[in-house]
Short mmCIF file of C-alpha atoms and ligand atoms in Angstrom, two decimals:
data_model
loop_
_atom_site.label_atom_id
_atom_site.label_comp_id
_atom_site.label_asym_id
_atom_site.label_seq_id
_atom_site.Cartn_x
_atom_site.Cartn_y
_atom_site.Cartn_z
CA MET A 1 0.00 0.00 0.00
CA LEU A 2 1.09 3.52 -0.62
CA LYS A 3 0.13 6.48 1.40
CA LYS A 4 1.16 9.98 0.50
CA ASP A 5 1.70 12.08 3.57
CA ASN A 6 3.57 15.33 4.20
CA ASN A 7 4.90 15.38 0.66
CA GLU A 8 6.80 12.15 1.11
CA ASN A 9 6.16 9.76 -1.72
CA LEU A 10 7.47 6.72 0.04
CA PRO A 11 5.58 3.50 -0.38
CA ILE A 12 4.68 2.19 3.05
CA LYS A 13 3.60 -1.32 2.17
CA PHE A 14 2.23 -3.15 -0.78
CA SER A 15 -1.02 -5.14 -0.65
CA ASP A 16 -1.74 -4.49 2.99
CA TYR A 17 -5.41 -4.06 2.47
CA SER A 18 -6.50 -3.92 6.10
CA SER A 19 -4.27 -1.01 7.09
CA PHE A 20 -5.37 0.82 3.95
CA GLN A 21 -8.98 0.35 5.04
CA GLU A 22 -8.15 1.60 8.50
CA ILE A 23 -6.45 4.73 7.17
CA ILE A 24 -9.08 5.52 4.60
CA LYS A 25 -11.92 4.99 7.10
CA GLN A 26 -10.26 7.26 9.60
CA ARG A 27 -9.65 9.97 7.00
CA PHE A 28 -13.17 9.57 5.69
CA SER A 29 -14.68 10.04 9.14
CA GLU A 30 -12.80 13.37 9.46
CA ILE A 31 -14.10 14.36 6.03
CA SER A 32 -17.70 13.48 6.91
CA VAL A 33 -17.50 15.57 10.08
CA MET A 34 -16.18 18.53 8.08
CA GLN A 35 -18.74 17.88 5.34
CA VAL A 36 -16.22 18.53 2.56
CA PHE A 37 -16.37 17.14 -0.94
CA THR A 38 -14.24 14.12 -1.73
CA SER A 39 -13.78 11.82 -4.67
CA ILE A 40 -12.71 8.22 -5.04
CA LEU A 41 -10.86 7.13 -8.17
CA PHE A 42 -10.63 3.41 -8.86
CA ILE A 43 -7.89 2.67 -11.41
CA GLU A 44 -7.27 -0.65 -13.11
CA PHE A 45 -4.35 -1.15 -15.46
CA ASP A 46 -4.54 -3.57 -18.34
CA ASP A 47 -3.05 -6.98 -17.55
CA LEU A 48 0.59 -6.17 -16.86
CA SER A 49 1.54 -9.75 -16.02
CA ARG A 50 1.68 -10.33 -19.79
CA PHE A 51 5.09 -8.62 -19.67
CA ASN A 52 6.43 -11.02 -17.02
CA ASP A 53 7.42 -13.83 -19.40
CA ALA A 54 9.60 -11.58 -21.50
CA PHE A 55 10.94 -9.17 -18.88
CA GLY A 56 11.06 -11.11 -15.63
CA PHE A 57 8.40 -12.41 -13.26
CA ASN A 58 8.00 -9.27 -11.17
CA ILE A 59 8.16 -6.64 -13.89
CA ASP A 60 4.49 -5.85 -13.28
CA ASP A 61 5.30 -5.00 -9.64
CA LYS A 62 8.12 -2.72 -10.75
CA LEU A 63 5.77 -1.03 -13.19
CA MET A 64 3.13 -0.57 -10.50
CA LEU A 65 5.68 0.93 -8.15
CA LYS A 66 6.98 3.33 -10.80
CA ILE A 67 3.48 4.36 -11.83
CA SER A 68 2.41 4.87 -8.21
CA GLU A 69 5.39 7.15 -7.67
CA ASP A 70 4.50 9.14 -10.78
CA ILE A 71 0.85 9.39 -9.75
CA SER A 72 1.73 10.53 -6.26
CA LEU A 73 3.37 13.61 -7.80
CA PHE A 74 -0.13 14.75 -8.79
CA LEU A 75 -1.50 14.38 -5.25
CA ASN A 76 -1.76 16.64 -2.26
CA SER A 77 -0.58 15.81 1.22
CA LYS A 78 -4.00 14.72 2.49
CA ASP A 79 -4.82 12.54 -0.51
CA ILE A 80 -4.52 8.78 -0.18
CA LEU A 81 -3.13 6.46 -2.82
CA ALA A 82 -3.31 2.72 -2.27
CA ARG A 83 -2.65 -0.38 -4.26
CA VAL A 84 -5.68 -2.59 -3.68
CA GLY A 85 -5.11 -5.37 -6.19
CA ASN A 86 -2.44 -6.70 -8.51
CA HIS A 87 -3.00 -3.94 -11.04
CA GLN A 88 -5.44 -1.72 -9.20
CA PHE A 89 -5.17 1.50 -7.26
CA VAL A 90 -7.61 3.57 -5.26
CA ILE A 91 -7.15 7.28 -4.75
CA MET A 92 -9.10 9.33 -2.26
CA GLN A 93 -8.81 12.93 -3.31
CA ASP A 94 -9.39 15.39 -0.55
CA LEU A 95 -11.47 18.56 -1.01
CA SER A 96 -12.37 17.34 -4.43
CA SER A 97 -15.07 18.35 -6.86
CA GLU A 98 -16.24 16.61 -10.00
CA GLU A 99 -13.94 18.92 -11.99
CA SER A 100 -10.82 18.32 -9.90
CA ALA A 101 -11.40 14.55 -9.94
CA GLU A 102 -11.70 14.68 -13.70
CA ILE A 103 -8.52 16.74 -14.02
CA LEU A 104 -6.62 14.22 -11.87
CA ALA A 105 -7.95 11.28 -13.90
CA LYS A 106 -7.03 13.01 -17.16
CA ARG A 107 -3.53 13.74 -15.90
CA ILE A 108 -3.05 10.07 -15.09
CA ILE A 109 -4.32 8.97 -18.51
CA TYR A 110 -2.18 11.63 -20.19
CA MET A 111 0.85 10.47 -18.20
CA LEU A 112 0.25 6.93 -19.47
CA SER A 113 0.32 8.10 -23.07
CA GLU A 114 4.09 8.35 -22.55
CA PRO A 115 5.99 5.07 -22.21
CA CYS A 116 6.91 3.90 -18.72
CA ILE A 117 10.63 3.09 -18.67
CA ILE A 118 11.98 0.30 -16.45
CA ASP A 119 15.44 -1.23 -16.79
CA GLU A 120 15.83 0.58 -20.13
CA HIS A 121 12.71 -1.10 -21.52
CA MET A 122 9.74 0.95 -22.68
CA PHE A 123 6.23 -0.13 -21.70
CA TYR A 124 2.99 1.31 -23.01
CA ILE A 125 0.25 0.86 -20.49
CA GLU A 126 -3.45 1.62 -20.49
CA ALA A 127 -5.82 2.10 -17.61
CA SER A 128 -9.50 2.60 -16.91
CA ILE A 129 -10.66 4.91 -14.14
CA GLY A 130 -14.03 4.95 -12.38
CA ILE A 131 -14.90 7.91 -10.19
CA SER A 132 -17.41 8.22 -7.35
CA LEU A 133 -18.13 11.42 -5.44
CA TYR A 134 -18.89 12.11 -1.81
CA PRO A 135 -21.55 12.99 -0.73
CA LEU A 136 -23.34 12.56 -4.08
CA ASP A 137 -22.82 8.80 -4.33
CA GLY A 138 -23.29 7.83 -0.69
CA ASN A 139 -21.86 8.38 2.75
CA ASN A 140 -20.08 5.14 3.39
CA ILE A 141 -16.50 4.71 2.23
CA THR A 142 -16.85 1.00 1.37
CA GLU A 143 -19.87 1.86 -0.75
CA LEU A 144 -18.02 4.71 -2.48
CA ILE A 145 -15.07 2.49 -3.38
CA LYS A 146 -17.43 -0.22 -4.68
CA THR A 147 -19.27 2.36 -6.78
CA ALA A 148 -16.00 3.65 -8.25
CA GLU A 149 -14.92 0.05 -8.97
CA ASN A 150 -18.22 -0.80 -10.67
CA THR A 151 -17.91 2.36 -12.73
CA MET A 152 -14.37 1.41 -13.74
CA LYS A 153 -15.67 -2.00 -14.90
CA TYR A 154 -18.40 -0.28 -16.84
CA VAL A 155 -15.84 2.01 -18.48
CA GLN A 156 -13.70 -0.98 -19.42
CA LYS A 157 -16.58 -2.78 -21.05
CA ASN A 158 -18.69 -0.08 -22.57
CA SER A 159 -16.75 3.02 -23.25
CA LYS A 160 -13.94 4.09 -25.49
CA ASN A 161 -12.98 6.71 -22.95
CA HIS A 162 -10.75 5.70 -20.11
CA ILE A 163 -12.61 7.69 -17.51
CA GLY A 164 -16.16 7.42 -16.20
CA PHE A 165 -18.25 9.01 -13.48
CA SER A 166 -20.72 7.01 -11.43
CA LYS A 167 -23.59 9.19 -12.65
CA ASP A 168 -22.95 8.01 -16.23
CA ASN A 169 -22.96 4.40 -15.17
CA ILE A 170 -26.01 2.24 -14.83
CA LEU A 171 -23.95 -0.33 -12.97
CA SER A 172 -23.13 2.00 -10.12
CA LEU A 173 -25.80 1.38 -7.61
CA PRO A 174 -26.01 1.99 -3.93
CA CYS A 175 -24.32 -0.96 -2.30
CA ASP A 176 -27.43 -2.23 -0.50
CA LYS A 177 -29.27 -2.47 -3.81
CA SER A 178 -26.53 -4.44 -5.52
CA ILE A 179 -26.29 -6.76 -2.49
CA ARG A 180 -30.05 -7.30 -2.60
CA LEU A 181 -29.92 -8.03 -6.35
CA MET A 182 -27.07 -10.44 -5.80
CA ALA A 183 -29.02 -12.25 -3.11
CA ASP A 184 -32.20 -12.37 -5.19
CA LEU A 185 -30.60 -13.53 -8.44
CA PRO A 186 -30.53 -17.33 -7.84
CA ALA A 187 -34.24 -17.50 -7.01
CA ALA A 188 -35.05 -15.15 -9.90
CA ILE A 189 -33.40 -17.53 -12.36
CA GLU A 190 -35.48 -20.41 -10.98
CA ASN A 191 -38.86 -18.72 -10.53
CA GLY A 192 -39.22 -17.09 -13.95
CA GLU A 193 -38.54 -13.48 -12.91
CA ILE A 194 -35.65 -13.82 -15.37
CA TYR A 195 -36.91 -14.69 -18.82
CA PHE A 196 -35.90 -14.17 -22.47
CA LEU A 197 -37.11 -11.96 -25.27
CA TYR A 198 -36.33 -12.59 -28.91
CA GLN A 199 -35.17 -9.92 -31.35
CA PRO A 200 -35.68 -11.03 -34.96
CA GLN A 201 -33.00 -10.75 -37.64
CA TYR A 202 -33.96 -10.00 -41.24
CA SER A 203 -32.25 -11.16 -44.42
CA HIS A 204 -32.52 -8.83 -47.42
CA THR A 205 -31.37 -11.66 -49.66
CA GLU A 206 -34.06 -14.08 -48.49
CA LYS A 207 -36.58 -11.29 -47.89
CA CYS A 208 -37.70 -12.74 -44.57
CA PHE A 209 -36.74 -13.08 -40.92
CA VAL A 210 -34.16 -15.82 -40.62
CA GLY A 211 -33.24 -15.87 -36.95
CA ALA A 212 -33.49 -14.17 -33.56
CA GLU A 213 -31.23 -13.22 -30.67
CA LEU A 214 -32.27 -14.20 -27.14
CA LEU A 215 -31.99 -11.30 -24.72
CA ALA A 216 -32.37 -11.84 -20.98
CA ARG A 217 -34.77 -9.75 -18.90
CA TRP A 218 -35.27 -9.45 -15.14
CA GLU A 219 -38.42 -8.00 -13.74
CA HIS A 220 -37.58 -7.54 -10.08
CA PRO A 221 -40.62 -7.30 -7.76
CA LYS A 222 -39.13 -4.30 -5.91
CA TYR A 223 -36.86 -2.57 -8.43
CA GLY A 224 -38.72 -3.26 -11.68
CA ASP A 225 -36.74 -3.96 -14.85
CA VAL A 226 -33.07 -4.52 -14.02
CA PRO A 227 -30.75 -3.71 -16.97
CA PRO A 228 -29.25 -6.92 -18.42
CA GLU A 229 -25.70 -5.53 -18.30
CA LEU A 230 -26.16 -5.20 -14.54
CA PHE A 231 -27.54 -8.62 -13.68
CA ILE A 232 -25.25 -10.39 -16.16
CA SER A 233 -22.30 -8.73 -14.45
CA ILE A 234 -23.67 -9.78 -11.03
CA ALA A 235 -24.20 -13.33 -12.32
CA GLU A 236 -20.63 -13.40 -13.59
CA GLN A 237 -19.33 -12.28 -10.22
CA ASN A 238 -21.27 -14.67 -8.01
CA GLY A 239 -21.16 -17.91 -9.95
CA MET A 240 -24.66 -17.65 -11.42
CA ILE A 241 -23.70 -17.26 -15.08
CA GLY A 242 -23.85 -21.06 -15.54
CA PRO A 243 -27.48 -21.40 -14.37
CA LEU A 244 -28.43 -18.31 -16.39
CA THR A 245 -26.88 -19.71 -19.57
CA VAL A 246 -28.59 -23.06 -18.96
CA LYS A 247 -31.86 -21.14 -18.67
CA ALA A 248 -31.15 -19.56 -22.08
CA LEU A 249 -30.43 -22.99 -23.59
CA VAL A 250 -33.71 -24.32 -22.17
CA ALA A 251 -35.58 -21.33 -23.64
CA ALA A 252 -33.89 -21.91 -27.01
CA SER A 253 -34.79 -25.60 -26.90
CA LYS A 254 -38.47 -24.79 -26.27
CA ALA A 255 -38.46 -22.17 -29.03
CA PHE A 256 -36.92 -24.61 -31.54
CA ALA A 257 -39.66 -27.11 -30.69
CA VAL A 258 -42.28 -24.47 -31.53
CA PHE A 259 -40.53 -23.52 -34.80
CA TYR A 260 -40.22 -27.16 -35.84
CA LYS A 261 -43.91 -27.75 -35.21
CA LYS A 262 -44.64 -24.90 -37.62
CA GLY A 263 -42.19 -26.14 -40.21
CA MET A 264 -39.72 -23.30 -39.64
CA ASN A 265 -36.76 -25.64 -39.35
CA SER A 266 -34.16 -23.24 -40.71
CA PHE A 267 -34.87 -20.41 -38.23
CA SER A 268 -31.74 -19.78 -36.11
CA LEU A 269 -31.36 -18.67 -32.50
CA SER A 270 -28.39 -16.75 -31.11
CA LEU A 271 -27.37 -16.84 -27.45
CA ASN A 272 -25.03 -14.44 -25.72
CA ILE A 273 -22.33 -16.51 -24.06
CA SER A 274 -20.32 -14.94 -21.26
CA PRO A 275 -16.54 -15.47 -21.32
CA ILE A 276 -16.80 -16.78 -17.76
CA PHE A 277 -19.11 -19.57 -18.93
CA LEU A 278 -17.10 -20.33 -22.06
CA MET A 279 -13.75 -20.50 -20.31
CA ALA A 280 -14.90 -22.52 -17.28
CA ARG A 281 -12.65 -25.50 -16.69
CA SER A 282 -15.27 -28.18 -17.34
CA PHE A 283 -16.83 -26.37 -20.31
CA ASP A 284 -16.36 -29.22 -22.81
CA GLU A 285 -18.25 -31.77 -20.72
CA THR A 286 -20.87 -29.27 -19.62
CA ILE A 287 -21.76 -28.16 -23.12
CA GLU A 288 -21.88 -31.73 -24.41
CA PHE A 289 -24.27 -32.65 -21.61
CA LEU A 290 -26.48 -29.60 -22.20
CA ILE A 291 -26.69 -30.09 -25.97
CA ASN A 292 -27.88 -33.66 -25.45
CA GLN A 293 -30.08 -32.90 -22.47
CA TYR A 294 -31.99 -30.15 -24.26
CA ASP A 295 -32.11 -31.77 -27.68
CA LEU A 296 -30.08 -29.04 -29.37
CA LEU A 297 -28.01 -31.18 -31.69
CA GLY A 298 -28.72 -30.36 -35.32
CA LYS A 299 -30.60 -27.17 -34.41
CA LYS A 300 -29.52 -23.83 -35.89
CA LEU A 301 -27.84 -22.56 -32.76
CA ASN A 302 -25.41 -19.62 -32.68
CA PHE A 303 -23.21 -18.57 -29.79
CA GLU A 304 -22.32 -14.88 -29.58
CA ILE A 305 -18.96 -14.22 -27.99
CA THR A 306 -17.25 -10.89 -27.49
CA GLU A 307 -13.92 -9.57 -28.62
CA GLU A 308 -12.50 -9.39 -25.09
CA ILE A 309 -12.35 -13.19 -24.89
CA VAL A 310 -10.62 -13.41 -28.26
CA LEU A 311 -7.88 -11.15 -26.98
CA LYS A 312 -7.31 -12.85 -23.68
CA ASN A 313 -7.53 -16.56 -24.40
CA THR A 314 -6.46 -17.35 -27.91
CA ASP A 315 -4.95 -20.82 -27.34
CA THR A 316 -7.63 -22.41 -25.17
CA LEU A 317 -10.27 -20.48 -27.05
CA LEU A 318 -9.39 -22.20 -30.31
CA LYS A 319 -9.96 -25.63 -28.71
CA THR A 320 -13.21 -24.51 -27.11
CA LEU A 321 -14.56 -23.08 -30.35
CA GLU A 322 -13.59 -26.21 -32.24
CA LYS A 323 -15.54 -28.23 -29.70
CA LEU A 324 -18.58 -26.02 -30.33
CA LYS A 325 -18.15 -26.40 -34.08
CA SER A 326 -18.20 -30.19 -33.60
CA PHE A 327 -21.79 -29.72 -32.37
CA ASP A 328 -22.57 -27.53 -35.42
CA ILE A 329 -22.85 -24.44 -33.25
CA ASN A 330 -22.06 -21.29 -35.21
CA ILE A 331 -19.76 -18.73 -33.64
CA GLU A 332 -20.65 -15.06 -33.90
CA LEU A 333 -18.30 -12.30 -32.83
CA ASP A 334 -20.53 -9.76 -31.09
CA ASP A 335 -20.04 -5.96 -30.93
CA PHE A 336 -17.40 -6.25 -33.64
CA GLY A 337 -15.36 -3.08 -34.06
CA THR A 338 -15.52 -1.94 -30.44
CA GLY A 339 -12.56 -3.99 -29.21
CA TYR A 340 -9.19 -4.74 -30.63
CA THR A 341 -9.56 -8.05 -32.44
CA SER A 342 -6.57 -8.51 -34.63
CA LEU A 343 -7.41 -9.47 -38.19
CA GLN A 344 -5.24 -12.54 -37.68
CA HIS A 345 -7.72 -13.85 -35.10
CA LEU A 346 -10.43 -13.73 -37.73
CA ALA A 347 -8.33 -15.81 -40.07
CA TYR A 348 -7.47 -18.65 -37.72
CA LEU A 349 -10.37 -18.81 -35.26
CA PRO A 350 -13.48 -20.63 -36.54
CA ILE A 351 -15.70 -17.54 -36.57
CA ASP A 352 -18.76 -17.78 -38.80
CA THR A 353 -20.28 -14.34 -38.38
CA LEU A 354 -19.32 -10.83 -37.38
CA LYS A 355 -21.97 -8.77 -35.68
CA ILE A 356 -20.97 -5.24 -36.58
CA ASP A 357 -21.56 -3.07 -33.55
CA LYS A 358 -24.37 -0.54 -33.55
CA SER A 359 -21.94 2.36 -33.24
CA PHE A 360 -20.97 1.75 -36.90
CA VAL A 361 -24.60 1.84 -37.97
CA TYR A 362 -25.64 4.89 -35.96
CA GLU A 363 -26.11 7.77 -38.41
CA ILE A 364 -24.26 5.87 -41.16
CA ASP A 365 -26.48 7.78 -43.58
CA LYS A 366 -24.90 11.07 -42.46
CA ASP A 367 -21.29 10.01 -42.02
CA VAL A 368 -19.21 9.19 -45.10
CA LYS A 369 -16.29 7.88 -43.05
CA LYS A 370 -18.51 5.45 -41.16
CA ARG A 371 -19.85 4.21 -44.46
CA ALA A 372 -16.29 3.64 -45.72
CA LEU A 373 -15.41 1.71 -42.54
CA PHE A 374 -18.54 -0.38 -42.82
CA LYS A 375 -17.73 -1.15 -46.46
CA ALA A 376 -14.17 -2.17 -45.53
CA ILE A 377 -15.43 -4.57 -42.83
CA VAL A 378 -17.92 -6.12 -45.27
CA GLU A 379 -15.28 -6.59 -47.97
CA MET A 380 -12.81 -8.09 -45.53
CA SER A 381 -15.45 -10.51 -44.19
CA GLN A 382 -16.46 -11.56 -47.66
CA ALA A 383 -12.83 -12.29 -48.51
CA LEU A 384 -12.60 -14.47 -45.39
CA ASN A 385 -15.95 -16.11 -46.05
CA ILE A 386 -17.43 -14.72 -42.84
CA ASN A 387 -21.09 -13.66 -42.65
CA ILE A 388 -22.19 -10.25 -41.45
CA ILE A 389 -25.00 -9.13 -39.17
CA ALA A 390 -25.45 -5.37 -38.76
CA GLU A 391 -26.90 -4.43 -35.37
CA GLY A 392 -28.84 -1.42 -34.14
CA ILE A 393 -30.61 -0.23 -37.28
CA GLU A 394 -33.03 2.31 -35.94
CA ASN A 395 -34.49 4.17 -38.92
CA SER A 396 -35.12 3.98 -42.64
CA SER A 397 -32.20 6.29 -43.57
CA GLU A 398 -29.71 3.94 -41.87
CA ASN A 399 -31.54 0.97 -43.35
CA ASN A 400 -31.36 2.36 -46.88
CA ILE A 401 -27.57 2.51 -46.68
CA ILE A 402 -27.14 -0.93 -45.10
CA LYS A 403 -29.49 -2.42 -47.69
CA THR A 404 -27.08 -1.52 -50.47
CA PHE A 405 -24.56 -4.07 -49.14
CA ASP A 406 -25.02 -7.63 -50.36
CA SER A 407 -25.94 -10.58 -48.15
CA ILE A 408 -26.11 -8.76 -44.86
CA ILE A 409 -28.50 -9.79 -42.12
CA VAL A 410 -29.91 -6.90 -40.14
CA GLN A 411 -31.19 -6.47 -36.60
CA GLY A 412 -32.51 -3.36 -34.91
CA TYR A 413 -35.50 -1.42 -33.62
CA PHE A 414 -36.36 -0.44 -37.21
CA TYR A 415 -37.21 -4.07 -37.92
CA ALA A 416 -38.40 -5.17 -34.50
CA LYS A 417 -37.75 -4.67 -30.82
CA PRO A 418 -37.05 -7.71 -28.63
CA MET A 419 -40.39 -9.55 -28.13
CA THR A 420 -41.91 -12.61 -26.48
CA LEU A 421 -41.81 -15.99 -28.21
CA ASP A 422 -45.56 -15.81 -28.91
CA SER A 423 -45.19 -12.40 -30.59
CA LEU A 424 -42.20 -13.64 -32.57
CA VAL A 425 -44.09 -16.64 -33.92
CA GLU A 426 -47.02 -14.39 -34.80
CA LYS A 427 -44.66 -12.02 -36.57
CA LEU A 428 -42.99 -14.81 -38.52
CA GLU A 429 -46.33 -16.21 -39.60
CA SER A 430 -47.51 -12.86 -40.90
CA SER A 431 -44.11 -11.61 -42.07
CA VAL A 432 -44.25 -12.66 -45.73
CA SER A 433 -46.91 -10.12 -46.67
CA GLU A 434 -45.58 -7.55 -44.17
CA VAL A 435 -42.02 -7.81 -45.49
CA VAL A 436 -43.12 -7.29 -49.06
CA SER A 437 -45.16 -4.22 -48.22
CA VAL A 438 -42.75 -2.53 -45.79
CA TYR A 439 -39.34 -3.25 -47.22
P1 C2E B 501 -25.85 -7.17 -27.05
O1 C2E B 501 -25.57 -8.63 -27.12
O2 C2E B 501 -25.01 -6.28 -27.90
O3 C2E B 501 -27.39 -7.03 -27.43
C1 C2E B 501 -27.92 -6.03 -28.23
C2 C2E B 501 -28.51 -4.95 -27.38
O4 C2E B 501 -28.89 -3.86 -28.23
C3 C2E B 501 -29.78 -5.39 -26.67
O5 C2E B 501 -29.82 -4.67 -25.45
C4 C2E B 501 -30.87 -4.89 -27.62
O6 C2E B 501 -32.11 -4.70 -26.98
C5 C2E B 501 -30.26 -3.59 -28.09
N1 C2E B 501 -30.78 -3.17 -29.39
C6 C2E B 501 -31.37 -3.92 -30.36
N2 C2E B 501 -31.69 -3.17 -31.42
C7 C2E B 501 -31.31 -1.90 -31.13
C8 C2E B 501 -31.39 -0.65 -31.84
O7 C2E B 501 -31.88 -0.55 -32.97
N3 C2E B 501 -30.86 0.44 -31.20
C9 C2E B 501 -30.33 0.37 -29.97
N4 C2E B 501 -29.85 1.50 -29.41
N5 C2E B 501 -30.23 -0.80 -29.26
C10 C2E B 501 -30.72 -1.91 -29.86
P2 C2E B 501 -30.18 -5.42 -24.11
O8 C2E B 501 -31.25 -6.42 -24.34
O9 C2E B 501 -30.39 -4.36 -23.10
O10 C2E B 501 -28.87 -6.24 -23.78
C11 C2E B 501 -27.72 -5.57 -23.42
C12 C2E B 501 -26.56 -6.53 -23.32
O11 C2E B 501 -26.73 -7.45 -22.24
C13 C2E B 501 -26.40 -7.40 -24.55
O12 C2E B 501 -25.76 -6.66 -25.55
C14 C2E B 501 -25.56 -8.54 -23.99
O13 C2E B 501 -24.21 -8.15 -23.91
C15 C2E B 501 -26.08 -8.66 -22.55
N6 C2E B 501 -27.04 -9.76 -22.50
C16 C2E B 501 -28.38 -9.74 -22.72
N7 C2E B 501 -28.91 -10.99 -22.55
C17 C2E B 501 -27.87 -11.80 -22.21
C18 C2E B 501 -27.75 -13.20 -21.90
O14 C2E B 501 -28.71 -13.98 -21.91
N8 C2E B 501 -26.50 -13.67 -21.58
C19 C2E B 501 -25.41 -12.86 -21.60
N9 C2E B 501 -24.22 -13.40 -21.28
N10 C2E B 501 -25.47 -11.55 -21.89
C20 C2E B 501 -26.68 -11.02 -22.19
CA1 CA B 502 -25.39 -10.07 -28.57
CA1 CA B 503 -24.04 -6.59 -29.83
#
C-alpha cells in the first residue's frame, strides 16, 4: 500500500489491504465531520503480467511501483493512494469536486500516453478509471469504493474513454441495492422473474426473418426492470452465469420445438455466451451434456462471444470453439469493431459471423467515413468467407444505406424490438406479406 503524507512519496507497504482500510476509514470520518467534498478514483491497469514472461516475473510490480510514484506527484498531502489489487489503485482525493477529480484522472491517462521506462525497456500501459463522489454517491467509504470500482468495470466494457463518473454508469448502484440483487438472483433464475425476449433478424437476400437473438430480462418485484448488463455482471461475479446460460439454452430448446412444429426448421437462435461460462474449466463436458439434455443437436444454434475473450484466451479459445463447431454451433463475434480483435484472429479462429456493432450503424447515412469503414469490414469478411449481421438499425435512412450491401442480415429497432416468443411466432407467420409491403 502507498500512502502519500507530508509530501513524502514513500511507499509504506504493498497489498496491505486492512491497514489501507483503516487509514481511509479514519480519514473519511474526518471528512464526513467537516462535510467537505471528496472523490474516489478506482484505477485498473490492463493486464501487466503479460510482460512477465519476456521481462522477468516481477516486472508488473516494478511497473506498478513506478506508476504509483508518478501518480503521487499529482496528489496533495491529504490525498490517499493505495494499491488494492495486482494492477489496481484507489485514490481518495481530498477537497475534491467533480472537476478536480476529472482533471486528476485526465492527468493520469495523459501520463500513461508516454511510455513507462523500467530497466531501459519501454512499456505502453493503459488504464480505466471509475470515479465516485462524496456525498453525491453515498456516505459510506466501502460503498463509495465499490461504486468507483463498478464504474471502472463499466468504463472498461462499454466506453472508449478511459474515464467514467458514477452518474454516467447504470452499474453503479447503492451498495445495499446491488447486495439485494445479488441475493435475489438465484431465485429469480429459478422462478421465472428472469426470462428471455427474442429480437428477430432479417435477411434482405431471403426477404424474410431468418433468426433471432435471445436477450435476458429481469423484472424484479421491488426494483422493476433490471438492466441486463447489470444482472449479467452480477451473475458473472457470483457464480450464477452457468445457471443463467442453462436457462437460455432451455428457452432456445423450447423455441426450436415451436418452430419445428410450424415447419420453420431453418430459423436460427443466437445466445449471448459470457466469457466466464465459455472459459470454465469443465466447459467441454458441460456443453456436451447440455446439448444432449436439451435436444439441441442439429438445431440452428449460434453462440455470440465478445472480442475481449478473443484477446485474452487465444490458445484455449481455439480448442473450445472447435468443440462447439463439432456440435454444429455457429460462432458469432458480437459488438465487432468496439474492441481490438486482430485481423489474424479472424483468419485462424473458426468464426462464422461478425456482428458489426451498432456504433458503426448509428447515423451511417450522415457520415461518409462510417460508411467507408462499414464497407471495408464487409469486404474483408467476404474475402474471409465470414457472414455479417449489422446491429442497431433504428431508422429507414440507416436501413437504406445498409441495404445496399449484399448478403447482410440486419437487426434493430427499425425491424423489430425484442419480443416474447408468442409475438415472434405471430410475426414470422404474418411476415411474408408484411415484409413485401414494408421493405
Ligand atoms: P448485445 O448482445 O449487444 O445485445 C444487443 C442490445 O442492443 C440489446 O440490449 C438490444 O435490446 C439492443 N438493441 C437492439 N436493437 C437496437 C437498436 O436498434 N438500437 C439500440 N440502441 N439498441 C438496440 P439489451 O437487451 O439491453 O442487452 C444488453 C446486453 O446485455 C447485450 O448486448 C448482452 O451483452 C447482454 N445480455 C443480454 N442478454 C444476455 C444473456 O442472456 N446472456 C449474456 N451473457 N449476456 C446477455
Ligand atoms: Ca449479442
Ligand atoms: Ca451486440
